[in-house]
PDB file of C-alpha atoms in Angstrom:
ATOM      1  CA  ILE A   1      88.012 163.472  95.836  1.00  0.00           C
ATOM      2  CA  PHE A   2      87.336 164.450  92.220  1.00  0.00           C
ATOM      3  CA  LEU A   3      91.006 163.940  91.288  1.00  0.00           C
ATOM      4  CA  LEU A   4      91.155 160.577  93.047  1.00  0.00           C
ATOM      5  CA  GLY A   5      87.997 159.368  91.312  1.00  0.00           C
ATOM      6  CA  TYR A   6      89.230 160.562  87.924  1.00  0.00           C
ATOM      7  CA  LEU A   7      92.607 158.844  88.349  1.00  0.00           C
ATOM      8  CA  MET A   8      90.952 155.592  89.380  1.00  0.00           C
ATOM      9  CA  MET A   9      88.520 155.730  86.444  1.00  0.00           C
ATOM     10  CA  SER A  10      91.299 156.393  83.942  1.00  0.00           C
ATOM     11  CA  ALA A  11      93.450 153.608  85.412  1.00  0.00           C
ATOM     12  CA  PHE A  12      90.608 151.069  85.228  1.00  0.00           C
ATOM     13  CA  PHE A  13      89.773 152.226  81.713  1.00  0.00           C
ATOM     14  CA  SER A  14      93.331 151.931  80.387  1.00  0.00           C
ATOM     15  CA  VAL A  15      93.910 148.519  81.971  1.00  0.00           C
ATOM     16  CA  GLY A  16      90.488 147.358  80.777  1.00  0.00           C
ATOM     17  CA  ILE A  17      91.196 148.417  77.202  1.00  0.00           C
ATOM     18  CA  LYS A  18      94.489 146.523  77.217  1.00  0.00           C
ATOM     19  CA  ALA A  19      92.958 143.446  78.834  1.00  0.00           C
ATOM     20  CA  ALA A  20      90.000 143.398  76.442  1.00  0.00           C
ATOM     21  CA  SER A  21      92.230 143.808  73.391  1.00  0.00           C
ATOM     22  CA  TYR A  22      94.441 140.969  74.627  1.00  0.00           C
ATOM     23  CA  LEU A  23      91.553 138.645  75.506  1.00  0.00           C
ATOM     24  CA  PHE A  24      89.555 139.365  72.363  1.00  0.00           C
ATOM     25  CA  PRO A  25      92.000 140.735  69.758  1.00  0.00           C
ATOM     26  CA  GLU A  26      89.462 141.391  67.019  1.00  0.00           C
ATOM     27  CA  TYR A  27      86.620 143.182  68.815  1.00  0.00           C
ATOM     28  CA  GLY A  28      87.674 143.480  72.473  1.00  0.00           C
ATOM     29  CA  LYS A  29      88.860 147.082  72.358  1.00  0.00           C
ATOM     30  CA  LYS A  30      85.753 148.292  70.522  1.00  0.00           C
ATOM     31  CA  ILE A  31      83.337 146.407  72.769  1.00  0.00           C
ATOM     32  CA  TYR A  32      85.056 147.636  75.941  1.00  0.00           C
ATOM     33  CA  PHE A  33      85.085 151.220  74.722  1.00  0.00           C
ATOM     34  CA  VAL A  34      81.393 151.133  73.776  1.00  0.00           C
ATOM     35  CA  TYR A  35      80.512 149.514  77.100  1.00  0.00           C
ATOM     36  CA  ALA A  36      82.530 152.034  79.123  1.00  0.00           C
ATOM     37  CA  ALA A  37      81.127 155.034  77.236  1.00  0.00           C
ATOM     38  CA  THR A  38      77.561 153.728  77.558  1.00  0.00           C
ATOM     39  CA  MET A  39      77.905 153.128  81.289  1.00  0.00           C
ATOM     40  CA  PHE A  40      79.536 156.522  81.801  1.00  0.00           C
ATOM     41  CA  LEU A  41      76.718 158.324  80.000  1.00  0.00           C
ATOM     42  CA  PHE A  42      74.044 156.212  81.662  1.00  0.00           C
ATOM     43  CA  PHE A  43      75.293 156.897  85.180  1.00  0.00           C
ATOM     44  CA  SER A  44      75.915 160.564  84.496  1.00  0.00           C
ATOM     45  CA  PHE A  45      72.186 161.156  84.166  1.00  0.00           C
ATOM     46  CA  PHE A  46      70.892 158.450  86.524  1.00  0.00           C
ATOM     47  CA  ALA A  47      69.648 159.506  89.962  1.00  0.00           C
ATOM     48  CA  GLN A  48      71.971 158.562  92.800  1.00  0.00           C
ATOM     49  CA  THR A  49      69.712 156.177  94.642  1.00  0.00           C
ATOM     50  CA  ALA A  50      70.252 152.708  95.988  1.00  0.00           C
ATOM     51  CA  HIS A  51      69.413 151.245  92.573  1.00  0.00           C
ATOM     52  CA  ALA A  52      72.144 153.219  90.826  1.00  0.00           C
ATOM     53  CA  MET A  53      74.721 152.229  93.429  1.00  0.00           C
ATOM     54  CA  GLY A  54      73.744 148.585  93.084  1.00  0.00           C
ATOM     55  CA  ILE A  55      74.048 148.654  89.298  1.00  0.00           C
ATOM     56  CA  MET A  56      77.346 150.523  89.536  1.00  0.00           C
ATOM     57  CA  SER A  57      78.669 147.929  91.982  1.00  0.00           C
ATOM     58  CA  VAL A  58      77.753 145.066  89.653  1.00  0.00           C
ATOM     59  CA  ALA A  59      79.279 146.878  86.653  1.00  0.00           C
ATOM     60  CA  GLY A  60      82.434 147.600  88.636  1.00  0.00           C
ATOM     61  CA  ILE A  61      82.728 143.979  89.704  1.00  0.00           C
ATOM     62  CA  LEU A  62      82.325 142.777  86.100  1.00  0.00           C
ATOM     63  CA  LEU A  63      84.998 145.214  84.903  1.00  0.00           C
ATOM     64  CA  LEU A  64      87.305 144.171  87.741  1.00  0.00           C
ATOM     65  CA  ILE A  65      86.841 140.502  86.836  1.00  0.00           C
ATOM     66  CA  CYS A  66      87.659 141.290  83.200  1.00  0.00           C
ATOM     67  CA  ASN A  67      90.773 143.208  84.261  1.00  0.00           C
ATOM     68  CA  MET A  68      91.916 140.496  86.675  1.00  0.00           C
ATOM     69  CA  PHE A  69      91.442 137.804  84.018  1.00  0.00           C
ATOM     70  CA  GLY A  70      93.602 139.834  81.639  1.00  0.00           C
ATOM     71  CA  ILE A  71      96.269 140.386  84.290  1.00  0.00           C
ATOM     72  CA  PHE A  72      96.220 136.664  85.104  1.00  0.00           C
ATOM     73  CA  LYS A  73      96.745 135.746  81.447  1.00  0.00           C
ATOM     74  CA  LEU A  74      99.525 138.355  81.146  1.00  0.00           C
ATOM     75  CA  ARG A  75     101.221 137.475  84.457  1.00  0.00           C
ATOM     76  CA  HIS A  76     104.336 136.142  82.747  1.00  0.00           C
ATOM     77  CA  HIS A  77     104.823 139.423  80.852  1.00  0.00           C
ATOM     78  CA  ILE A  78     104.400 141.698  83.898  1.00  0.00           C
ATOM     79  CA  LYS A  79     107.374 142.479  86.129  1.00  0.00           C
ATOM     80  CA  PHE A  80     106.401 142.607  89.802  1.00  0.00           C
ATOM     81  CA  THR A  81     109.754 143.912  91.047  1.00  0.00           C
ATOM     82  CA  LEU A  82     110.755 147.290  92.385  1.00  0.00           C
ATOM     83  CA  ASP A  83     113.987 148.327  90.674  1.00  0.00           C
ATOM     84  CA  GLU A  84     115.830 151.164  92.328  1.00  0.00           C
TER      85      GLU A  84
END
């Protein structure tokens, strides 16, 4: 479970960095990195109650929307084929 969570976090982080730098070339990468580091530190020390899960869900949804917007804008540069 730890490995799966770590892989998912790193995948969302790397795609988010690329999407933020594409959407906002000047400050997107810095803002996304600061936001991700702040949320990581905040939730590392926050009690795991219903409030933390609710905030984490909202933060995850906002990050997913940012990533999907970036993927949508980059859809012509992404190859969706499986080459063998």
